[in-house]
PDB file of C-alpha atoms in Angstrom:
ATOM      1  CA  UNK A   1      84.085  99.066 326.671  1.00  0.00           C
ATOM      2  CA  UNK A   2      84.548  96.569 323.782  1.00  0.00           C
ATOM      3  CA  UNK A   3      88.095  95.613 322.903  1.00  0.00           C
ATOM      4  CA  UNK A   4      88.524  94.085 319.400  1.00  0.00           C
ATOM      5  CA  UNK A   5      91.365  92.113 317.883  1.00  0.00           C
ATOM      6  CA  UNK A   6      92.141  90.355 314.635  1.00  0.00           C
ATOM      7  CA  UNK A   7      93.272  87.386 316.165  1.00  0.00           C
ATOM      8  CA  UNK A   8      93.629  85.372 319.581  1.00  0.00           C
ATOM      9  CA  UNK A   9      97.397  86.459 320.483  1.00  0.00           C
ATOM     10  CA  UNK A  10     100.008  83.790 321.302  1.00  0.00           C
ATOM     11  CA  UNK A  11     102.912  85.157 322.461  1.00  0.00           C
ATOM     12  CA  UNK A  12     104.880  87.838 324.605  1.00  0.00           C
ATOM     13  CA  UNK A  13     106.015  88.927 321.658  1.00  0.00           C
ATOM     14  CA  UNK A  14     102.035  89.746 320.190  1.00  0.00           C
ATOM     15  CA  UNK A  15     101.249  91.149 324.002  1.00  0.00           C
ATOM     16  CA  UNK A  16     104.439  94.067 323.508  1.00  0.00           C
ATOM     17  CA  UNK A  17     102.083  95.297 320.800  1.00  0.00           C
ATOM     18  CA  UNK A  18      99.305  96.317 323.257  1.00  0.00           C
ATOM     19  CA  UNK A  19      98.838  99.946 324.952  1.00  0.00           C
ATOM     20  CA  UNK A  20      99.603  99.114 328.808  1.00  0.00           C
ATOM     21  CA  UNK A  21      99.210 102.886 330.118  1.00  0.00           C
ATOM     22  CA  UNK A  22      95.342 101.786 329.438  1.00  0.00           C
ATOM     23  CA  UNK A  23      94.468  98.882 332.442  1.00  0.00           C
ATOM     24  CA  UNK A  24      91.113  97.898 330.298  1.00  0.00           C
ATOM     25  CA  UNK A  25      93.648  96.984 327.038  1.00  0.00           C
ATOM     26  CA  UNK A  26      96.155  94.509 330.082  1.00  0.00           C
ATOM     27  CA  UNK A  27      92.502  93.031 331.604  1.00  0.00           C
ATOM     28  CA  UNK A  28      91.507  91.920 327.815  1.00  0.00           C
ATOM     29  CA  UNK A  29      95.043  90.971 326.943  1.00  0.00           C
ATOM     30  CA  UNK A  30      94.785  88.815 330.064  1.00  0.00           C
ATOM     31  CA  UNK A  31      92.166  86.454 328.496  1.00  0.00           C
ATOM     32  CA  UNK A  32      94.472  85.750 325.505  1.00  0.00           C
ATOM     33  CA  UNK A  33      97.183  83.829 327.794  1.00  0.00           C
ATOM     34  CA  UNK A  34      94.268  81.496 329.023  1.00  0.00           C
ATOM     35  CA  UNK A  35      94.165  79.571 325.370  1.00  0.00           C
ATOM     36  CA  UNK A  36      97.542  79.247 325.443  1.00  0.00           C
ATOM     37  CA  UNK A  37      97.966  77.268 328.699  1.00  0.00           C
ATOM     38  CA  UNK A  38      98.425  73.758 327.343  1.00  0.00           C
ATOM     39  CA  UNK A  39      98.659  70.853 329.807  1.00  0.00           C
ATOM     40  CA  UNK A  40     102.034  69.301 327.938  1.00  0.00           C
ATOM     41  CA  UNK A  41     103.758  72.700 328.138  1.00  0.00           C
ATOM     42  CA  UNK A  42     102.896  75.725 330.062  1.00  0.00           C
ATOM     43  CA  UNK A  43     105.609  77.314 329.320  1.00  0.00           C
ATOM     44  CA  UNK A  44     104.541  79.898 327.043  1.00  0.00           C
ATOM     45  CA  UNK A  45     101.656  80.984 328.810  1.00  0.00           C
ATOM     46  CA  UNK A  46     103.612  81.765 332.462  1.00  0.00           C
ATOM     47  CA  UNK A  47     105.956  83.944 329.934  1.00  0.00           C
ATOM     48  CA  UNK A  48     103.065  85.762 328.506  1.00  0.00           C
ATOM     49  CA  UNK A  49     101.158  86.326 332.404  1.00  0.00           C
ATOM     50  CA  UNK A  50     104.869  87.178 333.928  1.00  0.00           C
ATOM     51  CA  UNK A  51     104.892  89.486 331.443  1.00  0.00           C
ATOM     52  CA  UNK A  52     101.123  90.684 332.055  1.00  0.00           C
ATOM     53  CA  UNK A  53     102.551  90.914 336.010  1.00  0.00           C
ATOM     54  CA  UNK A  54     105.109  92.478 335.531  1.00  0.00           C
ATOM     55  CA  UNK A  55     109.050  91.298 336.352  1.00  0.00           C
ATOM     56  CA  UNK A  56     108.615  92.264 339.979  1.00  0.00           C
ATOM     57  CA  UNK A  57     105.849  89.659 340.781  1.00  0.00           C
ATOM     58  CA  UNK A  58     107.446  86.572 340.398  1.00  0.00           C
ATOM     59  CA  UNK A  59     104.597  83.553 339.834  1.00  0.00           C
ATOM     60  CA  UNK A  60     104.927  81.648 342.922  1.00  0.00           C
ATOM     61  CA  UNK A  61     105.018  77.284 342.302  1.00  0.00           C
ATOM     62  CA  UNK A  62     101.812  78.147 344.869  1.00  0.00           C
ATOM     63  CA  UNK A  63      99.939  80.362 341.854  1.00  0.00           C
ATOM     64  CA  UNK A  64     101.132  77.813 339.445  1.00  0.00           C
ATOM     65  CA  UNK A  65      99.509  74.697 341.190  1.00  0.00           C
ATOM     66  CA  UNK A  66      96.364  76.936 342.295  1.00  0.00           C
ATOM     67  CA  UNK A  67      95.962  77.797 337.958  1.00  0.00           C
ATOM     68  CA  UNK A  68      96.712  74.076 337.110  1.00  0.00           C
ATOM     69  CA  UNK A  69      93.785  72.897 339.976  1.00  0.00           C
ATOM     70  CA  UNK A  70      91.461  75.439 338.265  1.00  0.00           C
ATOM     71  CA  UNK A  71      92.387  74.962 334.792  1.00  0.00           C
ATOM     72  CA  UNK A  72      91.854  71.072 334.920  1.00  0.00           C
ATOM     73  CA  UNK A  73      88.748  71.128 337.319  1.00  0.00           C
ATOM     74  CA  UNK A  74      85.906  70.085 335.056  1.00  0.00           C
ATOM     75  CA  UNK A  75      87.920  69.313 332.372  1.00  0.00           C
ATOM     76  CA  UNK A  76      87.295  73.436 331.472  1.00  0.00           C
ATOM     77  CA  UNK A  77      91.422  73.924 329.885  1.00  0.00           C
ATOM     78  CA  UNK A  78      89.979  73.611 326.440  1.00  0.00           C
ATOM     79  CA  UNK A  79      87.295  76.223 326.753  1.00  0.00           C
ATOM     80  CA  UNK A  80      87.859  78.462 329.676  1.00  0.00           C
ATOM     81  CA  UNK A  81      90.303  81.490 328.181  1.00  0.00           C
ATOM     82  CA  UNK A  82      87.414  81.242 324.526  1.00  0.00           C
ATOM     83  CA  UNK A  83      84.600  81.836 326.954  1.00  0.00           C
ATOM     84  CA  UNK A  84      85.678  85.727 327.515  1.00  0.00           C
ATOM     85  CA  UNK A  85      85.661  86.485 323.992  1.00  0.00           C
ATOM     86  CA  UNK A  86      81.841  87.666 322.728  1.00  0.00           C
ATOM     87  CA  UNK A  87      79.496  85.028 321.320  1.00  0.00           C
ATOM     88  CA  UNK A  88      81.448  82.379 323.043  1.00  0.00           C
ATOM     89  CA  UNK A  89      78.825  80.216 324.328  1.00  0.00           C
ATOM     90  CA  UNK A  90      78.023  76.838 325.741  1.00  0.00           C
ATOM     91  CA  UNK A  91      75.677  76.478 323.100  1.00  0.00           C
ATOM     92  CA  UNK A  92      78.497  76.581 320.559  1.00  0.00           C
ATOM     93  CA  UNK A  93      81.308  74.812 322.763  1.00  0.00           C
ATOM     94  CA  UNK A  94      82.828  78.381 322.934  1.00  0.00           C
ATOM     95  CA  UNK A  95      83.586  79.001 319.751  1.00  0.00           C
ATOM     96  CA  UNK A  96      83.691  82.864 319.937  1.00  0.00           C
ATOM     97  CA  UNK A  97      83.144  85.620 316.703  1.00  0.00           C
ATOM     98  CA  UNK A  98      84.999  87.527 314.977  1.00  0.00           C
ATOM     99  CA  UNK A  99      86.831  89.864 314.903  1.00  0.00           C
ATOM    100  CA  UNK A 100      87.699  88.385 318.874  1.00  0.00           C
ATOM    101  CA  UNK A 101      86.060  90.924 321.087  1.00  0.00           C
ATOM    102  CA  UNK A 102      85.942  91.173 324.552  1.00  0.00           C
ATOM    103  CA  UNK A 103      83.743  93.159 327.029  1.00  0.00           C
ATOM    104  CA  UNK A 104      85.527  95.267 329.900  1.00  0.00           C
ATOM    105  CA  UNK A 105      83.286  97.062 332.078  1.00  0.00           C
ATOM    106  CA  UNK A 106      83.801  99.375 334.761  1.00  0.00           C
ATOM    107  CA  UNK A 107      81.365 100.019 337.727  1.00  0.00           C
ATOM    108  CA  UNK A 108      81.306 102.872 340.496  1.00  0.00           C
ATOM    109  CA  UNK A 109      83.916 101.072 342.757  1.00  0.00           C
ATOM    110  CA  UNK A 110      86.847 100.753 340.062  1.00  0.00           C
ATOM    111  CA  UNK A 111      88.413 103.650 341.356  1.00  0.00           C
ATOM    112  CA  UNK A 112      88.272 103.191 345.066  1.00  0.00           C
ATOM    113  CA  UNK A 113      91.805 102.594 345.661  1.00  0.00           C
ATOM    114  CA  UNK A 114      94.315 105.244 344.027  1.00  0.00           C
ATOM    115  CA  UNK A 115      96.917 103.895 341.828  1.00  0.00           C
ATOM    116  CA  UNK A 116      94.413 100.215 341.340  1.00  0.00           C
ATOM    117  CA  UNK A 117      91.699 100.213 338.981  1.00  0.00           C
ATOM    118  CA  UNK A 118      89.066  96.519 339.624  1.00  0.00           C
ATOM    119  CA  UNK A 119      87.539  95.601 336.098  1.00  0.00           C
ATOM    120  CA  UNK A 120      85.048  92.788 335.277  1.00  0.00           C
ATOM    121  CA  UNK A 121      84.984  90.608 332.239  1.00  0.00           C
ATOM    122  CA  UNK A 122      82.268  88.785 331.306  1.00  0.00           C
ATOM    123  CA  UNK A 123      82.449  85.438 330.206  1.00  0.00           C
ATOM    124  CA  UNK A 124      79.622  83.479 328.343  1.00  0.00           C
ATOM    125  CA  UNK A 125      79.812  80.569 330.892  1.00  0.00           C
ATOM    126  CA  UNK A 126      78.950  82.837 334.180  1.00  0.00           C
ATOM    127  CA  UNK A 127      75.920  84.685 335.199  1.00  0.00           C
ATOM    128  CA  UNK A 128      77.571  87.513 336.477  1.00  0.00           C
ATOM    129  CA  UNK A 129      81.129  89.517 335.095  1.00  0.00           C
ATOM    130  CA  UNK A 130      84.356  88.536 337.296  1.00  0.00           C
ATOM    131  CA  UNK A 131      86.545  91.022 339.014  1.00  0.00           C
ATOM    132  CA  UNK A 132      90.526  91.798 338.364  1.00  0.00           C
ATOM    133  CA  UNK A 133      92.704  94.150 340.053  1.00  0.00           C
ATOM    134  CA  UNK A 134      95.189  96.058 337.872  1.00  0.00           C
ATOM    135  CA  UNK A 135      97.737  98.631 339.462  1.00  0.00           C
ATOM    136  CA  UNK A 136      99.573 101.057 338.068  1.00  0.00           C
ATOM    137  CA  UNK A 137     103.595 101.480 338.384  1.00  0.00           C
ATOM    138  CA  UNK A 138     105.961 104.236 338.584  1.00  0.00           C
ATOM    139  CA  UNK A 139     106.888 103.584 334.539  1.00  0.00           C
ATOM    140  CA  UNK A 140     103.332 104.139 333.752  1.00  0.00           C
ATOM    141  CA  UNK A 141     101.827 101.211 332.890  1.00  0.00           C
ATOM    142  CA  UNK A 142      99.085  98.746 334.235  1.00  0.00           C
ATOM    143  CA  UNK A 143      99.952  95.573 335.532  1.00  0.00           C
ATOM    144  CA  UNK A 144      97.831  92.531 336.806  1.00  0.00           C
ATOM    145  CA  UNK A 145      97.863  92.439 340.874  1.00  0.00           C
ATOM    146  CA  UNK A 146      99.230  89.769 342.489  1.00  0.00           C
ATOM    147  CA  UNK A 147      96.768  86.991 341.886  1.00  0.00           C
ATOM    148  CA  UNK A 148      93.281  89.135 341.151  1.00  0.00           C
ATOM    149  CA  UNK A 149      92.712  87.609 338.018  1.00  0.00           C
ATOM    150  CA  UNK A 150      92.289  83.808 339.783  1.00  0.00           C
ATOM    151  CA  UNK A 151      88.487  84.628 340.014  1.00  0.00           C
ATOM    152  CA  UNK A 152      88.633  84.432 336.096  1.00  0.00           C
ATOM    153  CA  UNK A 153      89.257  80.786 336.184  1.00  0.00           C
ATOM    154  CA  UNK A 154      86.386  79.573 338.599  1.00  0.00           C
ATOM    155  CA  UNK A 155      83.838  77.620 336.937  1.00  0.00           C
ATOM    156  CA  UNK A 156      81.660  78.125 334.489  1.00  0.00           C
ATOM    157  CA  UNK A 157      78.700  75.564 332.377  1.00  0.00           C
ATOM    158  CA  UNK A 158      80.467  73.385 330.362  1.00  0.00           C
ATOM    159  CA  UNK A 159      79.874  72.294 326.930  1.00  0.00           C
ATOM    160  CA  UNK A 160      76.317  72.114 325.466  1.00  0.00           C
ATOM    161  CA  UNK A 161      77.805  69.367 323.364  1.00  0.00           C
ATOM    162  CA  UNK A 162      79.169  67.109 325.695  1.00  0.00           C
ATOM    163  CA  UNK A 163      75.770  67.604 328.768  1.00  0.00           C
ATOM    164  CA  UNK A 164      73.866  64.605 328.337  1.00  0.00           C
ATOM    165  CA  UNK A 165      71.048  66.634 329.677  1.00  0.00           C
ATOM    166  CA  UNK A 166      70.979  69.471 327.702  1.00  0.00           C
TER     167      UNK A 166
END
């Protein structure tokens, strides 16, 4: 499933527009906090993933650091969150199209667990789509679990532009 938007949103406030009773709408509205972490103030992005986790899963000082670690490894804070939306490439530093669109896909195992539903997103820095875990609470709506979405930070190729051997 493709998930379009008009623009990269940049606040809670823009994420209270989406449709949470649908987990694939939370996973792509996930990737639009990643832009927004900025290393002078991170503020606004830990309001916009608390809200994304919901009020009663606190982010831990331990999720924090582990987000900062991945966020700054390879220099990737600048291009990471751009590299989910479609025809974000290394090619093109990650400059994605528009309209913003972002791939959610479901496989045979998504379902396993009742009340979780496991999505992939694909980024155009990885080989293969990476897993998140969203679960469902009593008021309806789909939350990110715990820390699933962590596995959307790991590493992917870095700029065409700046690879001196590319």
């Amino acid at each position: 499933m493709t998930i379009k938007y008009d623009k990269i949103m940049s606040s809670k406030k823009d994420l209270e527009s989406i449709d949470r009773t649908n987990p694939a709408n939370v996973a792509a509205a996930l990737i639009h906090t990643f832009p927004n972490y900025k290393k002078d103030d991170t503020s606004n992005f830990y309001e916009m993933l608390q809200f994304l986790v919901g009020e009663y899963q606190p982010i831990s000082e331990m999720m924090k650091q582990n987000i900062k670690d991945r966020m700054m490894q390879n220099n990737k804070i600048d291009f990471i969150g751009k590299s989910y939306f479609k025809g974000a490439i290394p090619s093109n530093d990650y400059t994605p199209s528009v309209p913003y669109e972002i791939e959610v896909i479901e496989n045979d195992y998504s379902d396993d667990a009742e009340g979780y539903k496991r999505l992939f997103l694909k980024s155009g820095g990885a080989d293969s789509p990476r897993p998140i875990t969203l679960r469902l609470a009593k008021d309806g709506n789909y939350y990110v679990w715990s820390d699933s979405f962590i596995g959307l930070l790991a590493d992917i190729r870095g700029l065409e532009s700046e690879n001196p051997w590319a």
